Amino acid sequence: METTEPESTAVADRLLTSSLRTSYDPVVEIDWDAPHTPGAYWLPPHRSSLYGTPLWSGLTEEQRVELTKHEVASAASAGLWFETILMQMLIRQYYDDDPTSRHAQYALTEVADECRHSIMFGRLIEAMGCPVYRASAVDHWLGRFLKTTASGPRMYAAILIAEEILDAFQREIMADESLQPLIRMVSRIHVVEEARHVRFARDELARQVAAAGPVGMAYARLLIGRAAYTIANRLVHPSAYAAVGIAPQVGRAAARANPHWQATLRWSAARVHAHLADAGLVAGPGRLLWVRAGLI
Ligand SMILES: [Fe+2]
Ligand SMILES: [Fe+2]
């Protein structure tokens, strides 16, 4: 049986109570057919991966708005991909857990949240009229490997990286009244519910790190670095640039060299990096992957 000590029970209990108070069903809470606001961005323009580049200067205002829409669709596609991986990891852990424990029951509640989120992101992509920007074949396979095998610190660290990076963008979006109302509402729902997931994952991670041996920690650092690298790389799918007439590889290269985008990546990862580094999970060869991803 998994962790059922008093401290983890108390955390799970609080999170279950909070879930009862503030949970949303996006299918009914959001008016999916509401017209979009003409001229409003989907992402603060300074968070676009091309902001400040010559390519950005060459776009019309309309194309800039369109680019942020496709960047949001790309992030939503990545978000629901991570959520599918996460749900399977939580269910795998639940398989060994005590179903009468608050801890196991909170894990299932989180899966229920993620089910609604993935439907919400699917609806969002549909409402924006964008394609689903799928992971590359290699990343798709790595995701399958992660969701089939990950446990212990690497499982919860991977969860935290995905959740906290997206959360940084969404907190800014929900507070920015100039943006499209639809993406602000989606972000608000996600931020409220994700705050519980981050709390749960941090609590679990601390316990898993305490229980891990040196070999487990070394493997975890490497896998966590790879997860961070994939997540950073996957935020803006290269095909998103084609929506505004920019060749995917040209757009990607410009974004990688863009100091604004480099600063945005570091900003989005600052909180989770500090937390994982404190826990001893960012070091050695794994740390190089964080650097290569531009996250630190
Ligand atoms: Fe989610
Ligand atoms: Fe989550």
mmCIF file of C-alpha atoms and ligand atoms in Angstrom:
data_model
loop_
_atom_site.group_PDB
_atom_site.id
_atom_site.type_symbol
_atom_site.label_atom_id
_atom_site.label_comp_id
_atom_site.label_asym_id
_atom_site.label_seq_id
_atom_site.Cartn_x
_atom_site.Cartn_y
_atom_site.Cartn_z
ATOM 1 C CA MET A 1 0.000 0.000 0.000
ATOM 2 C CA GLU A 2 1.103 3.536 -0.696
ATOM 3 C CA THR A 3 1.564 6.493 1.628
ATOM 4 C CA THR A 4 -1.199 6.916 4.170
ATOM 5 C CA GLU A 5 0.710 8.611 7.006
ATOM 6 C CA PRO A 6 -1.088 11.429 8.877
ATOM 7 C CA GLU A 7 0.601 14.325 7.094
ATOM 8 C CA SER A 8 -0.267 13.134 3.597
ATOM 9 C CA THR A 9 -3.814 12.364 4.767
ATOM 10 C CA ALA A 10 -4.178 15.922 6.101
ATOM 11 C CA VAL A 11 -3.021 17.434 2.802
ATOM 12 C CA ALA A 12 -5.334 15.169 0.770
ATOM 13 C CA ASP A 13 -8.223 15.978 3.095
ATOM 14 C CA ARG A 14 -7.756 19.741 2.637
ATOM 15 C CA LEU A 15 -7.474 19.352 -1.142
ATOM 16 C CA LEU A 16 -10.641 17.239 -1.286
ATOM 17 C CA THR A 17 -12.546 19.942 0.630
ATOM 18 C CA SER A 18 -11.196 22.632 -1.686
ATOM 19 C CA SER A 19 -12.191 20.523 -4.730
ATOM 20 C CA LEU A 20 -15.762 20.388 -3.426
ATOM 21 C CA ARG A 21 -15.841 24.189 -3.082
ATOM 22 C CA THR A 22 -14.223 25.247 -6.332
ATOM 23 C CA SER A 23 -14.484 22.897 -9.284
ATOM 24 C CA TYR A 24 -15.772 23.866 -12.689
ATOM 25 C CA ASP A 25 -17.402 22.030 -15.539
ATOM 26 C CA PRO A 26 -16.078 23.953 -18.532
ATOM 27 C CA VAL A 27 -18.669 22.434 -20.868
ATOM 28 C CA VAL A 28 -21.399 24.361 -19.014
ATOM 29 C CA GLU A 29 -19.388 27.269 -17.502
ATOM 30 C CA ILE A 30 -18.017 28.539 -20.812
ATOM 31 C CA ASP A 31 -20.051 29.972 -23.668
ATOM 32 C CA TRP A 32 -18.235 28.177 -26.463
ATOM 33 C CA ASP A 33 -20.262 29.806 -29.223
ATOM 34 C CA ALA A 34 -19.666 33.414 -28.082
ATOM 35 C CA PRO A 35 -18.067 35.469 -30.881
ATOM 36 C CA HIS A 36 -14.374 36.311 -30.424
ATOM 37 C CA THR A 37 -13.355 39.926 -29.754
ATOM 38 C CA PRO A 38 -12.050 41.452 -32.999
ATOM 39 C CA GLY A 39 -8.418 42.525 -32.718
ATOM 40 C CA ALA A 40 -7.837 41.060 -29.247
ATOM 41 C CA TYR A 41 -4.742 38.934 -28.695
ATOM 42 C CA TRP A 42 -4.859 35.371 -27.346
ATOM 43 C CA LEU A 43 -1.569 35.738 -25.507
ATOM 44 C CA PRO A 44 0.074 38.973 -24.317
ATOM 45 C CA PRO A 45 2.023 39.916 -27.476
ATOM 46 C CA HIS A 46 5.303 40.104 -25.543
ATOM 47 C CA ARG A 47 4.899 36.371 -24.779
ATOM 48 C CA SER A 48 4.746 35.432 -28.463
ATOM 49 C CA SER A 49 7.816 33.420 -29.438
ATOM 50 C CA LEU A 50 8.556 35.831 -32.299
ATOM 51 C CA TYR A 51 7.937 39.106 -30.401
ATOM 52 C CA GLY A 52 10.669 41.628 -31.121
ATOM 53 C CA THR A 53 12.173 39.729 -34.087
ATOM 54 C CA PRO A 54 12.371 40.991 -37.706
ATOM 55 C CA LEU A 55 9.765 38.328 -38.553
ATOM 56 C CA TRP A 56 7.396 39.949 -36.025
ATOM 57 C CA SER A 57 8.002 43.389 -37.574
ATOM 58 C CA GLY A 58 7.065 41.908 -40.953
ATOM 59 C CA LEU A 59 3.644 40.737 -39.731
ATOM 60 C CA THR A 60 0.475 42.818 -39.909
ATOM 61 C CA GLU A 61 -1.425 43.410 -36.647
ATOM 62 C CA GLU A 62 -3.986 40.843 -37.793
ATOM 63 C CA GLN A 63 -1.268 38.247 -38.405
ATOM 64 C CA ARG A 64 0.250 38.895 -34.978
ATOM 65 C CA VAL A 65 -3.111 38.197 -33.341
ATOM 66 C CA GLU A 66 -3.429 35.072 -35.509
ATOM 67 C CA LEU A 67 0.038 33.877 -34.473
ATOM 68 C CA THR A 68 -0.802 34.180 -30.752
ATOM 69 C CA LYS A 69 -3.987 32.180 -31.435
ATOM 70 C CA HIS A 70 -1.974 29.339 -32.948
ATOM 71 C CA GLU A 71 0.613 29.554 -30.161
ATOM 72 C CA VAL A 72 -2.231 29.114 -27.662
ATOM 73 C CA ALA A 73 -3.575 26.158 -29.688
ATOM 74 C CA SER A 74 -0.100 24.631 -29.623
ATOM 75 C CA ALA A 75 0.187 25.067 -25.842
ATOM 76 C CA ALA A 76 -3.335 23.652 -25.368
ATOM 77 C CA SER A 77 -2.408 20.650 -27.548
ATOM 78 C CA ALA A 78 0.713 20.120 -25.429
ATOM 79 C CA GLY A 79 -1.362 20.632 -22.268
ATOM 80 C CA LEU A 80 -3.816 17.892 -23.080
ATOM 81 C CA TRP A 81 -1.046 15.570 -24.180
ATOM 82 C CA PHE A 82 0.676 16.035 -20.775
ATOM 83 C CA GLU A 83 -2.654 15.598 -19.019
ATOM 84 C CA THR A 84 -3.228 12.251 -20.734
ATOM 85 C CA ILE A 85 0.216 11.117 -19.561
ATOM 86 C CA LEU A 86 -0.446 12.447 -16.063
ATOM 87 C CA MET A 87 -3.845 10.758 -15.747
ATOM 88 C CA GLN A 88 -2.312 7.404 -16.630
ATOM 89 C CA MET A 89 0.532 7.871 -14.134
ATOM 90 C CA LEU A 90 -1.944 8.722 -11.361
ATOM 91 C CA ILE A 91 -4.180 5.767 -12.207
ATOM 92 C CA ARG A 92 -1.162 3.437 -12.229
ATOM 93 C CA GLN A 93 -0.245 4.628 -8.742
ATOM 94 C CA TYR A 94 -3.848 4.330 -7.592
ATOM 95 C CA TYR A 95 -3.786 0.656 -8.633
ATOM 96 C CA ASP A 96 -1.474 -0.039 -5.652
ATOM 97 C CA ASP A 97 -3.075 2.443 -3.291
ATOM 98 C CA ASP A 98 -5.601 1.925 -0.479
ATOM 99 C CA PRO A 99 -8.954 3.012 -1.975
ATOM 100 C CA THR A 100 -10.279 4.011 1.464
ATOM 101 C CA SER A 101 -7.421 6.517 1.974
ATOM 102 C CA ARG A 102 -7.955 10.240 1.427
ATOM 103 C CA HIS A 103 -4.690 10.199 -0.465
ATOM 104 C CA ALA A 104 -5.998 7.721 -3.074
ATOM 105 C CA GLN A 105 -9.301 9.547 -3.267
ATOM 106 C CA TYR A 106 -7.587 12.843 -3.938
ATOM 107 C CA ALA A 107 -5.523 11.216 -6.718
ATOM 108 C CA LEU A 108 -8.799 10.151 -8.374
ATOM 109 C CA THR A 109 -10.232 13.650 -7.878
ATOM 110 C CA GLU A 110 -7.223 15.050 -9.694
ATOM 111 C CA VAL A 111 -7.810 12.604 -12.567
ATOM 112 C CA ALA A 112 -11.418 13.851 -12.690
ATOM 113 C CA ASP A 113 -10.140 17.470 -12.892
ATOM 114 C CA GLU A 114 -7.781 16.525 -15.720
ATOM 115 C CA CYS A 115 -10.588 14.772 -17.626
ATOM 116 C CA ARG A 116 -12.527 18.046 -17.624
ATOM 117 C CA HIS A 117 -9.398 20.039 -18.516
ATOM 118 C CA SER A 118 -8.612 17.882 -21.533
ATOM 119 C CA ILE A 119 -12.183 18.280 -22.767
ATOM 120 C CA MET A 120 -11.829 22.047 -22.162
ATOM 121 C CA PHE A 121 -8.592 22.263 -24.164
ATOM 122 C CA GLY A 122 -10.151 20.182 -26.947
ATOM 123 C CA ARG A 123 -13.136 22.542 -27.059
ATOM 124 C CA LEU A 124 -10.804 25.541 -27.003
ATOM 125 C CA ILE A 125 -8.821 24.312 -30.012
ATOM 126 C CA GLU A 126 -12.080 23.618 -31.851
ATOM 127 C CA ALA A 127 -13.531 27.049 -30.951
ATOM 128 C CA MET A 128 -10.368 28.796 -32.171
ATOM 129 C CA GLY A 129 -10.570 26.915 -35.460
ATOM 130 C CA CYS A 130 -6.982 25.706 -35.081
ATOM 131 C CA PRO A 131 -5.453 22.301 -35.751
ATOM 132 C CA VAL A 132 -4.366 19.994 -32.934
ATOM 133 C CA TYR A 133 -0.592 20.440 -32.815
ATOM 134 C CA ARG A 134 0.607 16.925 -32.058
ATOM 135 C CA ALA A 135 3.898 15.845 -30.503
ATOM 136 C CA SER A 136 6.640 14.525 -32.795
ATOM 137 C CA ALA A 137 6.863 10.746 -33.188
ATOM 138 C CA VAL A 138 9.871 10.648 -30.825
ATOM 139 C CA ASP A 139 8.167 12.733 -28.121
ATOM 140 C CA HIS A 140 4.967 10.734 -28.547
ATOM 141 C CA TRP A 141 6.987 7.572 -27.878
ATOM 142 C CA LEU A 142 8.840 9.154 -24.916
ATOM 143 C CA GLY A 143 5.473 10.156 -23.459
ATOM 144 C CA ARG A 144 4.290 6.567 -23.807
ATOM 145 C CA PHE A 145 7.454 5.382 -22.026
ATOM 146 C CA LEU A 146 6.989 7.941 -19.213
ATOM 147 C CA LYS A 147 3.335 7.174 -18.599
ATOM 148 C CA THR A 148 4.027 3.423 -18.618
ATOM 149 C CA THR A 149 7.076 3.378 -16.339
ATOM 150 C CA ALA A 150 7.456 6.578 -14.302
ATOM 151 C CA SER A 151 7.104 6.412 -10.539
ATOM 152 C CA GLY A 152 8.741 8.098 -7.544
ATOM 153 C CA PRO A 153 10.438 11.503 -7.857
ATOM 154 C CA ARG A 154 10.611 11.517 -11.655
ATOM 155 C CA MET A 155 6.870 11.054 -11.978
ATOM 156 C CA TYR A 156 5.934 13.961 -9.717
ATOM 157 C CA ALA A 157 8.743 16.186 -10.982
ATOM 158 C CA ALA A 158 7.573 15.715 -14.590
ATOM 159 C CA ILE A 159 4.036 16.575 -13.483
ATOM 160 C CA LEU A 160 5.254 19.731 -11.736
ATOM 161 C CA ILE A 161 7.307 20.933 -14.703
ATOM 162 C CA ALA A 162 4.390 20.654 -17.133
ATOM 163 C CA GLU A 163 1.860 22.133 -14.717
ATOM 164 C CA GLU A 164 3.953 25.028 -13.436
ATOM 165 C CA ILE A 165 5.260 26.206 -16.829
ATOM 166 C CA LEU A 166 1.741 26.366 -18.289
ATOM 167 C CA ASP A 167 0.515 27.927 -15.054
ATOM 168 C CA ALA A 168 2.935 30.862 -15.371
ATOM 169 C CA PHE A 169 1.453 31.769 -18.771
ATOM 170 C CA GLN A 170 -2.124 31.227 -17.624
ATOM 171 C CA ARG A 171 -1.810 33.422 -14.520
ATOM 172 C CA GLU A 172 -0.666 36.283 -16.715
ATOM 173 C CA ILE A 173 -3.419 35.640 -19.283
ATOM 174 C CA MET A 174 -6.262 35.555 -16.735
ATOM 175 C CA ALA A 175 -5.144 38.909 -15.299
ATOM 176 C CA ASP A 176 -4.849 40.677 -18.677
ATOM 177 C CA GLU A 177 -8.163 42.328 -19.570
ATOM 178 C CA SER A 178 -7.025 43.185 -23.083
ATOM 179 C CA LEU A 179 -6.988 39.508 -24.129
ATOM 180 C CA GLN A 180 -9.754 37.347 -25.652
ATOM 181 C CA PRO A 181 -12.400 36.577 -22.976
ATOM 182 C CA LEU A 182 -12.425 32.888 -23.967
ATOM 183 C CA ILE A 183 -8.755 32.257 -23.214
ATOM 184 C CA ARG A 184 -8.967 34.294 -19.988
ATOM 185 C CA MET A 185 -11.855 32.114 -18.744
ATOM 186 C CA VAL A 186 -10.121 28.857 -19.724
ATOM 187 C CA SER A 187 -6.973 30.062 -17.939
ATOM 188 C CA ARG A 188 -8.871 31.055 -14.803
ATOM 189 C CA ILE A 189 -10.521 27.638 -14.451
ATOM 190 C CA HIS A 190 -7.218 25.891 -15.054
ATOM 191 C CA VAL A 191 -5.226 28.044 -12.623
ATOM 192 C CA VAL A 192 -7.734 27.519 -9.769
ATOM 193 C CA GLU A 193 -7.757 23.732 -10.135
ATOM 194 C CA GLU A 194 -4.058 23.371 -10.925
ATOM 195 C CA ALA A 195 -3.112 25.121 -7.674
ATOM 196 C CA ARG A 196 -4.359 21.999 -5.879
ATOM 197 C CA HIS A 197 -2.458 19.689 -8.220
ATOM 198 C CA VAL A 198 0.778 21.585 -7.647
ATOM 199 C CA ARG A 199 0.259 21.411 -3.873
ATOM 200 C CA PHE A 200 -0.360 17.642 -4.044
ATOM 201 C CA ALA A 201 2.600 16.965 -6.354
ATOM 202 C CA ARG A 202 4.998 18.998 -4.176
ATOM 203 C CA ASP A 203 3.889 17.098 -1.100
ATOM 204 C CA GLU A 204 4.286 13.743 -2.873
ATOM 205 C CA LEU A 205 7.609 14.722 -4.374
ATOM 206 C CA ALA A 206 9.108 15.574 -0.957
ATOM 207 C CA ARG A 207 8.168 12.117 0.303
ATOM 208 C CA GLN A 208 9.452 10.346 -2.824
ATOM 209 C CA VAL A 209 12.787 12.197 -2.696
ATOM 210 C CA ALA A 210 13.216 11.226 0.965
ATOM 211 C CA ALA A 211 12.631 7.573 0.025
ATOM 212 C CA ALA A 212 14.828 7.495 -3.121
ATOM 213 C CA GLY A 213 18.359 6.053 -3.111
ATOM 214 C CA PRO A 214 21.334 7.587 -4.985
ATOM 215 C CA VAL A 215 20.779 5.509 -8.155
ATOM 216 C CA GLY A 216 17.091 6.391 -8.256
ATOM 217 C CA MET A 217 17.948 10.078 -7.790
ATOM 218 C CA ALA A 218 20.552 10.021 -10.583
ATOM 219 C CA TYR A 219 18.086 8.394 -12.991
ATOM 220 C CA ALA A 220 15.394 10.830 -11.877
ATOM 221 C CA ARG A 221 17.626 13.872 -12.586
ATOM 222 C CA LEU A 222 18.277 12.648 -16.112
ATOM 223 C CA LEU A 223 14.666 11.827 -16.887
ATOM 224 C CA ILE A 224 13.483 15.109 -15.342
ATOM 225 C CA GLY A 225 15.947 17.004 -17.568
ATOM 226 C CA ARG A 226 14.594 15.203 -20.632
ATOM 227 C CA ALA A 227 11.009 15.956 -19.590
ATOM 228 C CA ALA A 228 11.874 19.651 -19.102
ATOM 229 C CA TYR A 229 13.556 19.717 -22.518
ATOM 230 C CA THR A 230 10.547 18.156 -24.256
ATOM 231 C CA ILE A 231 8.069 20.469 -22.540
ATOM 232 C CA ALA A 232 10.017 23.637 -23.430
ATOM 233 C CA ASN A 233 10.471 22.493 -27.007
ATOM 234 C CA ARG A 234 6.888 21.472 -27.414
ATOM 235 C CA LEU A 235 5.304 24.749 -26.230
ATOM 236 C CA VAL A 236 5.282 26.275 -29.702
ATOM 237 C CA HIS A 237 4.917 23.664 -32.412
ATOM 238 C CA PRO A 238 6.885 24.750 -35.529
ATOM 239 C CA SER A 239 3.785 24.278 -37.713
ATOM 240 C CA ALA A 240 2.102 27.134 -35.789
ATOM 241 C CA TYR A 241 4.261 29.596 -37.782
ATOM 242 C CA ALA A 242 2.828 28.318 -41.069
ATOM 243 C CA ALA A 243 -0.530 29.835 -40.024
ATOM 244 C CA VAL A 244 0.951 33.300 -40.696
ATOM 245 C CA GLY A 245 2.962 32.307 -43.762
ATOM 246 C CA ILE A 246 6.282 31.674 -42.012
ATOM 247 C CA ALA A 247 8.096 28.423 -42.848
ATOM 248 C CA PRO A 248 8.071 26.223 -39.705
ATOM 249 C CA GLN A 249 11.853 25.791 -39.483
ATOM 250 C CA VAL A 250 12.438 29.514 -40.122
ATOM 251 C CA GLY A 251 10.004 30.446 -37.348
ATOM 252 C CA ARG A 252 11.495 27.934 -34.953
ATOM 253 C CA ALA A 253 15.062 29.140 -35.572
ATOM 254 C CA ALA A 254 14.004 32.770 -35.075
ATOM 255 C CA ALA A 255 12.230 31.913 -31.815
ATOM 256 C CA ARG A 256 15.257 30.008 -30.499
ATOM 257 C CA ALA A 257 17.533 32.965 -31.204
ATOM 258 C CA ASN A 258 15.026 35.510 -29.837
ATOM 259 C CA PRO A 259 16.220 37.031 -26.530
ATOM 260 C CA HIS A 260 12.591 37.930 -25.592
ATOM 261 C CA TRP A 261 11.494 34.316 -26.026
ATOM 262 C CA GLN A 262 14.578 33.070 -24.158
ATOM 263 C CA ALA A 263 13.626 35.364 -21.262
ATOM 264 C CA THR A 264 10.012 34.147 -21.408
ATOM 265 C CA LEU A 265 11.105 30.495 -21.176
ATOM 266 C CA ARG A 266 13.306 31.222 -18.144
ATOM 267 C CA TRP A 267 10.507 33.263 -16.545
ATOM 268 C CA SER A 268 7.991 30.427 -17.044
ATOM 269 C CA ALA A 269 10.311 27.839 -15.469
ATOM 270 C CA ALA A 270 11.721 29.959 -12.626
ATOM 271 C CA ARG A 271 9.375 28.716 -9.906
ATOM 272 C CA VAL A 272 9.520 24.996 -10.742
ATOM 273 C CA HIS A 273 13.259 25.098 -11.354
ATOM 274 C CA ALA A 274 13.901 26.675 -7.946
ATOM 275 C CA HIS A 275 11.726 24.057 -6.285
ATOM 276 C CA LEU A 276 13.284 21.049 -8.044
ATOM 277 C CA ALA A 277 16.834 22.384 -7.642
ATOM 278 C CA ASP A 278 16.175 22.735 -3.889
ATOM 279 C CA ALA A 279 15.068 19.112 -3.827
ATOM 280 C CA GLY A 280 18.365 18.077 -5.484
ATOM 281 C CA LEU A 281 16.674 17.086 -8.736
ATOM 282 C CA VAL A 282 18.468 19.479 -11.126
ATOM 283 C CA ALA A 283 22.140 18.527 -11.370
ATOM 284 C CA GLY A 284 24.708 16.652 -13.440
ATOM 285 C CA PRO A 285 23.940 15.665 -17.049
ATOM 286 C CA GLY A 286 20.217 16.260 -16.457
ATOM 287 C CA ARG A 287 20.937 19.932 -15.722
ATOM 288 C CA LEU A 288 22.538 20.318 -19.174
ATOM 289 C CA LEU A 289 19.173 19.450 -20.712
ATOM 290 C CA TRP A 290 17.561 22.310 -18.746
ATOM 291 C CA VAL A 291 20.242 24.622 -20.146
ATOM 292 C CA ARG A 292 19.835 23.296 -23.708
ATOM 293 C CA ALA A 293 16.083 23.777 -23.423
ATOM 294 C CA GLY A 294 16.727 27.427 -22.506
ATOM 295 C CA LEU A 295 14.852 27.028 -19.221
ATOM 296 C CA ILE A 296 17.796 28.158 -17.071
HETATM 297 FE FE FE B 1 -5.029 20.334 -16.111
HETATM 298 FE FE FE B 2 -3.104 19.278 -13.272
#
